[in-house]
XYZ file of C-alpha atoms in Angstrom:
512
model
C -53.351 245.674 17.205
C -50.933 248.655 17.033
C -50.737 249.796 12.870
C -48.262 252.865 13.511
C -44.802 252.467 14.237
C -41.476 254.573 13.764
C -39.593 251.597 11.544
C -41.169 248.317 10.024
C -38.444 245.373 9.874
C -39.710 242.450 7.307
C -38.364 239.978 8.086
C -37.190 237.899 11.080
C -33.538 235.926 9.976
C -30.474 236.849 11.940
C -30.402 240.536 10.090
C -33.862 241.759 10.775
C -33.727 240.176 14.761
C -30.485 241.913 15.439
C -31.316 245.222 13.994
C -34.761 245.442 15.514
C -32.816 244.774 18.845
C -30.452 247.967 18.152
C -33.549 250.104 17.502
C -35.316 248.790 20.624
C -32.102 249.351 22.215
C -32.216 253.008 21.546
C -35.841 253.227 21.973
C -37.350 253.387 18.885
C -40.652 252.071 18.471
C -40.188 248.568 16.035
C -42.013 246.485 14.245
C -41.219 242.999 12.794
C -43.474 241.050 10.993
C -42.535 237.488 9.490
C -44.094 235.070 6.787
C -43.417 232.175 8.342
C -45.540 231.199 11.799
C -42.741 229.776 13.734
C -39.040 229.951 13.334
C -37.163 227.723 11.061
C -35.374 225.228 13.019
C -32.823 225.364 10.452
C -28.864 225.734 11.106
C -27.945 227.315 7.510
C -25.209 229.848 8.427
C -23.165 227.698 10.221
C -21.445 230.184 12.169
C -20.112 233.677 13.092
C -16.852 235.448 12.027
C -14.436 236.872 14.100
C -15.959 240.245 13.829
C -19.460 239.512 14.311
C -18.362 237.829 17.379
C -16.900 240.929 18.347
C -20.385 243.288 17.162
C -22.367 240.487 19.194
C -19.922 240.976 22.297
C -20.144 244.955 22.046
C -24.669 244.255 22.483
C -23.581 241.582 25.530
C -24.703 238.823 23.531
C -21.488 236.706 22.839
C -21.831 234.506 26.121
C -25.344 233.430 24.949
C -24.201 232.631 21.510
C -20.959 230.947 23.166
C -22.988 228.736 25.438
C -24.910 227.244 22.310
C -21.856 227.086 20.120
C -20.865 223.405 18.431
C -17.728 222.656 19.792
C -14.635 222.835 18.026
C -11.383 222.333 17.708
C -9.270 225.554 17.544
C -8.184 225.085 13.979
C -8.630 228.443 12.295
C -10.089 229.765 9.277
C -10.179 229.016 5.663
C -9.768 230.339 2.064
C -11.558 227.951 -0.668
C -11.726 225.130 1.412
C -7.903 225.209 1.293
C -5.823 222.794 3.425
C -4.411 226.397 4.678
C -5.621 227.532 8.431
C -6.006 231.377 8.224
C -4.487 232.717 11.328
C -6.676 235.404 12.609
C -4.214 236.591 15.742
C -2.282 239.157 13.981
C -5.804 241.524 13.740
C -5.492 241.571 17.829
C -9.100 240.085 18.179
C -10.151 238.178 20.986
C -11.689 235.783 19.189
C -9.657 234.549 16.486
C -11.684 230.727 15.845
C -14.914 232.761 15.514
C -17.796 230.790 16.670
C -19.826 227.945 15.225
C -23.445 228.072 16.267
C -25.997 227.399 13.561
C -28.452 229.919 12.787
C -31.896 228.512 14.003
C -29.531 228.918 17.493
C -28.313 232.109 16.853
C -32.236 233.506 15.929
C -33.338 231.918 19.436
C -31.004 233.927 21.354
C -31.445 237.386 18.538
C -34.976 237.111 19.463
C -34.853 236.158 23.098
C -33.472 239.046 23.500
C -35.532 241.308 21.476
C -38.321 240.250 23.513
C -36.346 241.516 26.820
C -36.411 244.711 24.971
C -40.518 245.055 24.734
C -40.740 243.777 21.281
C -42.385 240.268 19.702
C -41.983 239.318 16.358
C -45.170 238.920 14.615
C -45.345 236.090 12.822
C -47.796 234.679 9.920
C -47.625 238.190 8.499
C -46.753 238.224 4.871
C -46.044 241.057 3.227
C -48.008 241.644 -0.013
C -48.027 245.431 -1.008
C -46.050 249.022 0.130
C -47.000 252.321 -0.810
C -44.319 255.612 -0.075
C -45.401 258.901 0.903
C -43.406 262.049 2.618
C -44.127 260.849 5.553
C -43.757 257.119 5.920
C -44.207 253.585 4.351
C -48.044 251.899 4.437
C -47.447 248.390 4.225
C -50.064 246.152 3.322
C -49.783 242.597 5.212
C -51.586 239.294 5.021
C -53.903 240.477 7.983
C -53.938 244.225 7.447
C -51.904 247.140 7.001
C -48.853 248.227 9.252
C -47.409 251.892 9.106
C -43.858 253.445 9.883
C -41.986 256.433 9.212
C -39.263 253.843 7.463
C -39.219 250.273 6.708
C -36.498 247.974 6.218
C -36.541 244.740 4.241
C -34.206 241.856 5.385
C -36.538 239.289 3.973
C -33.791 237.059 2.442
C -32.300 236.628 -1.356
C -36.191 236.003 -2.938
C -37.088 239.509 -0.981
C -40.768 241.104 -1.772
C -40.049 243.902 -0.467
C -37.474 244.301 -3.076
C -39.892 242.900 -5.832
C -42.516 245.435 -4.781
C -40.269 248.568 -4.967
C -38.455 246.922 -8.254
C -35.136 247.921 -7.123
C -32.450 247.139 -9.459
C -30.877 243.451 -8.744
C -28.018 242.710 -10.853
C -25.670 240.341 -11.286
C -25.424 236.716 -12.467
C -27.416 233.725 -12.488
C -25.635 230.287 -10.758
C -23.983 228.103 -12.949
C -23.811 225.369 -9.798
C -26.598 223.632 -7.900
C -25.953 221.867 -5.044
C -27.692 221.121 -1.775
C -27.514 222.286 1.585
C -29.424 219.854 4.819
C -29.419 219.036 8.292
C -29.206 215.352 8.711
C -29.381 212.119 11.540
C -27.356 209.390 10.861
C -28.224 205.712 11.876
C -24.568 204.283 11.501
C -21.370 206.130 10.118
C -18.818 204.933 8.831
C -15.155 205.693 9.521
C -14.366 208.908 7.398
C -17.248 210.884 8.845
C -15.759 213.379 11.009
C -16.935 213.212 15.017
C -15.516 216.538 15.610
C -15.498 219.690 14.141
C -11.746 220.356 12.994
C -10.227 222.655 9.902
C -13.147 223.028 6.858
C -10.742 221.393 4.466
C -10.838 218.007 7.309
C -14.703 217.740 6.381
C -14.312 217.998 2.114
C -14.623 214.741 0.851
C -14.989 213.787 -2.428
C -16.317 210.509 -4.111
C -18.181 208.850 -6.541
C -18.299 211.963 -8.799
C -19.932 214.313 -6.024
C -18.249 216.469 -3.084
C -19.210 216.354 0.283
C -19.228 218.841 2.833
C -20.060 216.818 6.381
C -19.756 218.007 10.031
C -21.718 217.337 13.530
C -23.797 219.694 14.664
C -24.395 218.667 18.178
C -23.051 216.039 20.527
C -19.108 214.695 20.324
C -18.039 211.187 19.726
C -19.853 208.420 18.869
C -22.667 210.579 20.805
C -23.455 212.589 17.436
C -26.976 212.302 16.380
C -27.225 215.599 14.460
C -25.319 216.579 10.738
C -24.856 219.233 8.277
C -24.495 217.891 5.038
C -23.547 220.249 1.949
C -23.006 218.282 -1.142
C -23.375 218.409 -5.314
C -23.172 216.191 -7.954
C -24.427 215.189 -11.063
C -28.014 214.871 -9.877
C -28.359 217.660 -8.009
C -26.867 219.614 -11.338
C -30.281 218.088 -13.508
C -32.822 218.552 -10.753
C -34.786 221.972 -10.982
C -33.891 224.836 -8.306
C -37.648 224.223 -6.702
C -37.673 220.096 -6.599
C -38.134 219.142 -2.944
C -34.755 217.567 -1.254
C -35.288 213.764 -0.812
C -33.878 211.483 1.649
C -32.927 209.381 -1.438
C -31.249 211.787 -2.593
C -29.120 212.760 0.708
C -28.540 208.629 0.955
C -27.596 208.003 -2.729
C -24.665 210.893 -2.051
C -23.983 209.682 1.570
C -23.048 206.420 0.012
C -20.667 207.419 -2.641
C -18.765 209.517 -0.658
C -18.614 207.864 2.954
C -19.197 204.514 1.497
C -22.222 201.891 2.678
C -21.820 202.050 6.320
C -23.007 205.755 6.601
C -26.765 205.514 6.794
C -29.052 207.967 6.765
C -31.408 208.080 9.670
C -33.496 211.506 9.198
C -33.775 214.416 6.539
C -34.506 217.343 9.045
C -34.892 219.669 6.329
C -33.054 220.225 3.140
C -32.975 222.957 0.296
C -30.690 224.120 -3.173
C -28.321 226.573 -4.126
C -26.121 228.000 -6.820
C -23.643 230.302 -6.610
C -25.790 233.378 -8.055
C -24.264 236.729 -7.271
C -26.645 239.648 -7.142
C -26.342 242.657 -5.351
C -28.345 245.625 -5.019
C -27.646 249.033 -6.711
C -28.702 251.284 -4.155
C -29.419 249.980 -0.484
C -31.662 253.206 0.368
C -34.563 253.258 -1.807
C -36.986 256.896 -0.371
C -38.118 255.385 3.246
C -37.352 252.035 2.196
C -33.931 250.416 3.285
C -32.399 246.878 2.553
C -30.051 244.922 4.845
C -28.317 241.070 4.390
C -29.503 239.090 1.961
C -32.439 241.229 0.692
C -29.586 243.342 -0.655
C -27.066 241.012 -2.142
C -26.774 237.110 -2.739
C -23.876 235.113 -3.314
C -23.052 231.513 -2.926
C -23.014 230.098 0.885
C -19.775 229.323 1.693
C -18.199 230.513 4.866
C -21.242 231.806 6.450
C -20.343 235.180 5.063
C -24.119 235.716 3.925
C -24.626 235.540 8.170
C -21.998 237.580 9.006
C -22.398 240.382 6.183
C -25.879 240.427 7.076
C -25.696 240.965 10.849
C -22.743 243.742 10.364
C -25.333 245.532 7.797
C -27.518 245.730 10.919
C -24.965 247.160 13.528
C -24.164 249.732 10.606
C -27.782 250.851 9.996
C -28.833 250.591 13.293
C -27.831 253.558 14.937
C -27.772 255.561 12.061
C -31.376 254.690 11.564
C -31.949 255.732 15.431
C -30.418 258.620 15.042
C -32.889 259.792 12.197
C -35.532 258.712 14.157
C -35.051 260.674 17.345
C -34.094 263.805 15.873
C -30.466 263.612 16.763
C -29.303 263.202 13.175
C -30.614 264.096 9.951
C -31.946 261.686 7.291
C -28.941 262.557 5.084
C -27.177 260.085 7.934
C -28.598 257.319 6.107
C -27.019 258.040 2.928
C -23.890 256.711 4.652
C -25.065 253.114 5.103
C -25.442 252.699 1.544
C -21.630 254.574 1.094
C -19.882 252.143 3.876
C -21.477 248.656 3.462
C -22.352 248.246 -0.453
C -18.835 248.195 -1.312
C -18.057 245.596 1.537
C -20.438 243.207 0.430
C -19.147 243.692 -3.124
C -15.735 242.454 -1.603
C -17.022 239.693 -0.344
C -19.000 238.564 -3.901
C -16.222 239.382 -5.539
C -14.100 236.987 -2.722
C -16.650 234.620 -2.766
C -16.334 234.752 -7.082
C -12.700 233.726 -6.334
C -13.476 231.085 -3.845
C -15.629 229.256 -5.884
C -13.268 228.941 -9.124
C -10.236 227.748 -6.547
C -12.781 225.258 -4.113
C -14.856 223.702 -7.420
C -12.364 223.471 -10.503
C -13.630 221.434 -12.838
C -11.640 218.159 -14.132
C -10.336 219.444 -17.097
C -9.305 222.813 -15.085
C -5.508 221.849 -15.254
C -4.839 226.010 -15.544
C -7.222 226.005 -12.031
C -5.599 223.422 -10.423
C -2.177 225.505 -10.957
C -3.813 228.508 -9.462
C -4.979 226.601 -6.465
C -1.264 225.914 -5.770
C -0.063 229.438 -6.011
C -2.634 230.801 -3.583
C -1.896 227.394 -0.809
C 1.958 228.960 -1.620
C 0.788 232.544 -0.588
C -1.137 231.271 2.418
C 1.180 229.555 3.799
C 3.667 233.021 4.115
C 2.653 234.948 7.145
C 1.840 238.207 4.855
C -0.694 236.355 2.869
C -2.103 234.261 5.395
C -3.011 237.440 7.182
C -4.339 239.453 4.290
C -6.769 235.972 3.930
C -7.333 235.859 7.712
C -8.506 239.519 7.719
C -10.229 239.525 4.393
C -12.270 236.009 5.209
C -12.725 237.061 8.944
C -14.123 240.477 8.159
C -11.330 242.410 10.656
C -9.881 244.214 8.011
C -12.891 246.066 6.727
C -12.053 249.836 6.545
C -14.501 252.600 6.042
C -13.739 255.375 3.963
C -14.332 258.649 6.518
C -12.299 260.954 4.325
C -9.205 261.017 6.737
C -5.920 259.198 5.756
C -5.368 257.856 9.335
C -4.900 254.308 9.392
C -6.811 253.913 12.300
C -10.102 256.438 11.112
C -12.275 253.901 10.042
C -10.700 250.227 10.878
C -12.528 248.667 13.960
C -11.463 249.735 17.651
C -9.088 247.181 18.775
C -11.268 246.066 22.040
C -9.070 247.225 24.669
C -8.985 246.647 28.196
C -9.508 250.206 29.828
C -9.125 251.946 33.365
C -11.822 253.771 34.386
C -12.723 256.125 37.444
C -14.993 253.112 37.698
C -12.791 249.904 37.215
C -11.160 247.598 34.540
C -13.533 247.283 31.461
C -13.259 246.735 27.969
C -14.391 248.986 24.937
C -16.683 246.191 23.715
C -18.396 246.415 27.306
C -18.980 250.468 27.259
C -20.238 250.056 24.014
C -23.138 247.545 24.697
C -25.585 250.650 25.690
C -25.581 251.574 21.607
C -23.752 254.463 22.238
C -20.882 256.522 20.570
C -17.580 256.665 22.751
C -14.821 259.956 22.979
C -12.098 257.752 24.771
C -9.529 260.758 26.652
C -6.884 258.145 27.449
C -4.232 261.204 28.569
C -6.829 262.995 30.713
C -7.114 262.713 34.331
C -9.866 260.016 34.973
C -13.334 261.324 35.641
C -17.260 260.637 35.873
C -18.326 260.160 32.136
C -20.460 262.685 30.649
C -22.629 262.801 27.238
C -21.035 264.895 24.676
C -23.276 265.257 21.801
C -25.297 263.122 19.401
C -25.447 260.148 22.061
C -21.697 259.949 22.573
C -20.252 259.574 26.182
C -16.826 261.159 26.417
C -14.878 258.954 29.062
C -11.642 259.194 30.401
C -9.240 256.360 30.193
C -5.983 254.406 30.894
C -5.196 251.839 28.385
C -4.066 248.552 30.692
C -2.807 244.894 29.547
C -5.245 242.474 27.705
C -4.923 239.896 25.301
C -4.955 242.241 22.118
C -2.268 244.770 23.546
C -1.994 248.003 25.381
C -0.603 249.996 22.363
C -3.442 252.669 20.422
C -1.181 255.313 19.082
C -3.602 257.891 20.192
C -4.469 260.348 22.840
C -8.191 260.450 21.994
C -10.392 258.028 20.293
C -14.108 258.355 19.132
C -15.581 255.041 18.262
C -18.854 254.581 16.807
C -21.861 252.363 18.434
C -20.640 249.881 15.676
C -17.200 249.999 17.265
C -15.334 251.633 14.222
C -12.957 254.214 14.583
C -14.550 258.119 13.505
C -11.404 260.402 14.597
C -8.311 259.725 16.577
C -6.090 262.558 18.543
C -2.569 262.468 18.356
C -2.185 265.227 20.656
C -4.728 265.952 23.867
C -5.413 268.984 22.578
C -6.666 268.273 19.266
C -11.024 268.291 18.819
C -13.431 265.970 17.169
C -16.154 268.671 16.527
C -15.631 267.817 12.747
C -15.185 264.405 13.258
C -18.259 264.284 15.359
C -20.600 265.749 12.682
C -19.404 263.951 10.107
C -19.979 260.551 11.947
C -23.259 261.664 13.323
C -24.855 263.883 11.498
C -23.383 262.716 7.823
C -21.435 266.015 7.345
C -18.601 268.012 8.492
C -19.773 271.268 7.131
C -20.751 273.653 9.712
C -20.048 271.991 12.532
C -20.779 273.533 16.193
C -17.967 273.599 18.715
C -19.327 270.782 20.638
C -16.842 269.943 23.688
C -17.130 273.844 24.950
């Protein structure tokens, strides 16, 4: 068995699959080794945001993950559980209802395709030990060692890799417990929802616990499968580590859905708080930490998913980059820079979420709160500072240029081409860096630098607009904005070595 590689990935969730897949993608030698012998059969993130559906539309992805999805009814997003849909629309995506798919779904097609891509996850391989040196990391595994010149840990909130390096975790221990499982019902009674509609449609409470309930396959009276995500007094006196009963899913089944829901099965079931830990530094020497190895929160929203698959379209290429020569390893500095203070948005968000969704009864000063922000919601400003803050399309990198547009996502366009009509999601799923010309005569495309393909462009009509505001546009492989042109003459030779190489000092005149 191979022992050398040029990056390690621990770890095979969501994060680790879908960054191994960008580093095969730009053919860098991977490994991934996982714990567990077979994959989880789990659905725990229950779904992706609108902007992961756009990162998993930019690798061509988003029709597998569509095909699986739980259908839904278009109902839009949510803030706290709020009786409030969030309106995504106004961020021009083309996917403003996001997608629900549950995770063990979303890992099946994450490492379907890694496998297309030359690389198998390999599996009953726990990680015990890691030692540092200039060169690489030597990791020592449950059947022997693995080597590679970096090694990145997405191996969840209880991460060893993390342990063994003793990076700094802080934050706060939960002051909730509650329980998260997939369920089969025998019989249910007439407030369990048959469709998927608007989160606040599938709160219940009752009997002194709250209910989260929704199907997770089938429609009608065709259901068999359920997610269930509920607390209550017992689960508040039961240790973290006791084992999820069935009595325990039936005795809270009952109080909130009444005697005719019966339980059938207990798939699988587990516990939560709402803990909030993040990482101090996401770069520790050779070793690098992505989703939840690097921060924890409580699981609401499926922004643990979604944070944790963006960390791995951010490091990614950067990571590639370093690898191949093309950039140096002061690139990966900027991963750390760009995505630790988005996830602390999101705890922080998440914080907020929890005090408005869970008040409890003697909250009266909560309760008043909770009215305020349904107020704001409901005005078109504040329901799209929610829609973008909850949806992840507002997130906005700071690139050290006061554009508007320099670091926001690339509005996925529909483009003309000496080629055809195409999108900028769809020239994007080769992992490459785009120089859009959209005032210069159209023309074969041609590599500019760094792995960037300067292409010339006409902006056409598509769902999200025709309107960019700019003459040229270079767009990252992770589909954010690096420079824009006002003007046809202006140059992105700064621009370009500040995206690619992680400075704009010195940079060489790179577009002749």
């Amino acid at each position: 068995m191979k022992t050398g590689h040029e990056v390690v990935v621990v770890g095979a969730g969501p994060t680790g699959l879908f960054l191994a897949c960008e580093l095969a993608l730009a053919g860098v030698d991977v490994a991934v080794v996982e714990r567990e012998a077979v994959p989880s059969g789990q659905s725990r993130g229950g779904g992706v945001n609108q902007r992961s559906a756009e990162v998993l539309a930019m690798r061509g992805l988003l029709d597998a993950v569509t095909e699986r999805a739980v259908p839904r009814e278009s109902v839009g997003g949510h803030f706290a559980f709020l009786p409030v849909p969030l309106d995504a629309r106004p961020w021009r995506t083309r996917y403003p209802d996001g997608i629900m798919i549950p995770q063990d779904r979303l890992e099946q097609i994450l490492e379907t395709r890694l496998r297309e891509l030359g690389v198998r996850v390999r599996r009953s391989t726990e990680l015990v030990g890691l030692v540092q040196d200039s060169d690489g990391v030597e990791a020592t595994v449950s059947d022997g060692r693995v080597r590679g010149r970096y090694l990145v840990a997405c191996d969840g909130g209880h991460s060893a890799v993390r342990k063994l390096v003793g990076a700094d975790f802080p934050g706060q221990a939960g002051t909730m417990a509650a329980v998260s499982a997939d369920i089969e019902l025998a019989s249910a009674g007439e407030t369990v929802p048959r469709t998927v509609g608007h989160i606040s449609t599938m709160m219940r409470p009752g009997g002194g616990y709250w209910m989260m309930l929704h199907p997770l396959d089938g429609e009608g009276g065709r259901v068999a499968g359920y997610r269930a995500v509920f607390g209550g007094p017992p689960q508040a006196a039961l240790p973290r580590t006791a084992p999820v009963t069935a009595d325990e899913v039936a005795a809270a089944l009952t109080a909130v859905h009444g005697p005719d829901t019966v339980l059938a099965r207990l798939r699988w079931g587990t516990r939560f708080s709402d803990a909030h830990r993040q990482l101090a530094q996401y770069r520790h020497g050779r070793v690098l930490f992505a989703g939840d190895a690097a921060h924890i929160h409580l699981p609401i929203g499926g922004q643990g998913l979604n944070l944790g698959l963006q960390d791995a379209m951010n490091l990614g290429w950067k990571l590639a980059g370093v690898v191949a020569g093309r950039s140096p390893e002061a690139l990966l500095d900027t991963y750390h820079d760009e995505r630790h203070p988005v996830a602390a948005r999101v705890l922080a968000t998440v914080r907020a979420q929890r005090v408005i969704a869970f008040p409890s009864p003697e909250a009266d000063d909560v309760r008043g709160l909770r009215e305020i922000v349904m107020d704001m919601a409901r005005l078109p400003d504040g329901n799209e500072y929610l829609a973008g803050l909850m949806s992840g399309l507002a997130i906005r990198y700071d690139l050290g240029d006061p554009d508007p547009l320099v670091g926001a996502r690339m509005i996925d366009l529909a483009l003309g081409t000496q080629d055809g009509v195409t999108t900028v999601s769809a020239l994007l799923r080769a992992g490459r860096g785009l120089l859009l010309d959209l005032d210069a005569p159209l023309a074969p495309v041609h590599e500019v630098a760094w792995g960037v393909d300067r292409i010339p462009a006409r902006v056409v009509g598509s769902p999200v607009g025709t309107d960019v505001g700019a003459a040229r546009v270079l767009v990252r492989p992770d589909g954010y904005v690096g420079w824009v042109g006002r003007e046809p003459h202006e140059r992105p030779d700064a621009a370009l070595a500040r995206c690619f190489a992680g400075s704009a000092q010195e940079a060489p005149a790179l577009l002749g």
